[in-house]
Amino acid sequence: MLKYLISINPLGFMYGSAGAFLSPENLVGRSGAKFPPDAATLAGLMFSINKVNKEYSQEKLRDNLYIAGPFWANSTNKSTKQNFFVPIPWHKIIAKKGFGEWKIEKDEWKLEKNIDKPEPDYRWQTIESWKTTPKGLIKTDKVADNPWKFVSFLHPKIQNSERCVEKSNGLFLENSVQIPDDVCLVYLSTYPIENGWYKFGGENHIVEISCDQLNPKTINLLNQKIGKSFALITPGVWGSNRISHRQPQDNSFPETMQMLTDKPVPYRYRSQGTLGRGRYAVPAGSVYVLKEPINKPWWEWDEKWFPQEGYSLKKVGCGLCLPVEIQGVN
């Protein structure tokens, strides 16, 4: 059971993942840029820390550590951290001038809207407003767009022998992410981490990490049984260890009747110090409507539904989801 809320306050810029390729619209290589860091990044940090302080056996941590995220929150105080932001389910369209909502009618999606162009302006909502209707989310502080922005700047390449920029090709373009001072990244965990400053991510950024007990209301929400309809709040990697699918391929997973999603997002998983295979994930916010209810919370889902690449992807929060109410779904 996820019991702890881990908040990460970056000190200055953080580097976003390099884009997959250049394009005329993305000359600085931000095509496919990826941020915030996946839950596996925090899991790796916690394993590294445990090697030093040896608080738990590596086997115990390997079998029982679950990390989920990424999310974000206002870092003003503990209460705002607890009401962190999660992706808005795709059946809700929240715009500045109106809203829309998808429902099921005669086994097909139908959109109800009060705006001409039902395009979302907001991608995140607070966890405490999860069950709020689209109309109830309009013009409130319960919804938000990405609080960070990508910034490109010239980065110096330093000589090996002295602290001077190399004379030839001494500058290169760096892709970084700027986060407001009052915003922190949020992850959920089954194990705590000691408060302090740590090196975080592949670029070893110095960050301040705080750990608190997770709000009981949120724990209860995360432990609700999943019926016929649910929405991912973290990316979902399904299928075998080699091929990605839109849903688990095990026969015990109910057949998907309808789905609302966007194009797949890049996902790379590193295990045991090796470079992980590039995968594609179903993006967070995707909505599933099943023919039969699962009747189990995500926590109790069968491990066979998740790829086992040396370390079950369920342990890094793959496909963490919450139930949603879709009009027309009994």
XYZ file of N, CA, C and O in Angstrom, residues 9 18-19 29 42 74 87 103 132 139 156 164 186 191-192 230 237 240 265 282 290 294 310:
92
model
N 11.900 19.285 -4.411
C 12.038 20.692 -4.781
C 13.355 20.879 -5.531
O 14.426 20.841 -4.915
N 16.181 14.593 -23.792
C 16.354 15.073 -25.150
C 15.232 14.562 -26.024
O 14.696 13.487 -25.821
N 14.877 15.343 -27.015
C 13.812 14.938 -27.913
C 14.229 13.771 -28.787
O 15.415 13.471 -28.957
N 15.494 20.455 -30.610
C 15.447 19.066 -30.196
C 14.451 18.748 -29.110
O 14.653 17.836 -28.329
N 13.236 7.850 -8.970
C 13.215 7.915 -7.509
C 13.497 6.540 -6.905
O 14.190 6.433 -5.889
N 1.613 22.381 -5.154
C 2.060 23.656 -4.606
C 2.801 23.347 -3.307
O 2.268 22.661 -2.435
N -3.152 13.835 -13.549
C -3.685 14.109 -14.895
C -5.210 14.035 -14.940
O -5.824 13.156 -14.329
N -19.453 10.668 -23.166
C -20.284 9.652 -22.542
C -20.472 8.501 -23.531
O -20.143 8.607 -24.722
N -15.126 15.408 -9.014
C -15.856 16.618 -9.401
C -16.199 16.587 -10.888
O -15.387 16.163 -11.715
N -13.155 27.310 -14.039
C -12.788 28.565 -13.370
C -12.539 28.367 -11.867
O -12.985 29.151 -11.025
N 28.389 25.702 -21.936
C 29.814 25.600 -22.290
C 30.366 24.179 -22.133
O 29.995 23.456 -21.210
N 38.303 26.257 -18.813
C 38.056 27.152 -19.934
C 37.231 26.413 -20.979
O 37.323 25.189 -21.117
N 5.970 15.444 -7.065
C 5.412 14.556 -6.033
C 5.405 13.117 -6.528
O 5.044 12.843 -7.683
N 7.701 3.059 1.001
C 8.765 3.239 1.992
C 9.106 4.721 2.114
O 9.029 5.465 1.126
N 9.523 5.160 3.294
C 9.901 6.566 3.462
C 11.337 6.807 3.011
O 12.100 5.865 2.775
N -12.195 3.245 -15.738
C -11.119 3.827 -14.937
C -10.239 4.687 -15.823
O -10.276 4.593 -17.061
N 2.415 0.714 -19.243
C 3.164 -0.143 -20.163
C 2.591 -1.550 -20.037
O 2.718 -2.193 -18.997
N 4.073 -7.824 -23.459
C 5.222 -8.664 -23.137
C 6.427 -7.785 -22.843
O 6.345 -6.561 -22.838
N 3.427 7.566 -25.497
C 4.544 8.393 -25.024
C 5.779 7.513 -24.871
O 5.674 6.316 -24.563
N 0.997 3.846 -22.795
C -0.284 4.528 -22.907
C -0.223 5.743 -21.975
O 0.121 5.604 -20.806
N -14.531 -1.160 -19.773
C -14.430 -2.610 -19.933
C -15.805 -3.254 -20.035
O -16.817 -2.691 -19.589
N -13.442 -5.178 -13.009
C -12.293 -5.871 -12.423
C -12.563 -6.205 -10.958
O -12.158 -7.256 -10.460
N 13.120 -7.815 -15.448
C 14.068 -7.897 -14.349
C 13.460 -7.380 -13.056
O 13.851 -7.787 -11.968
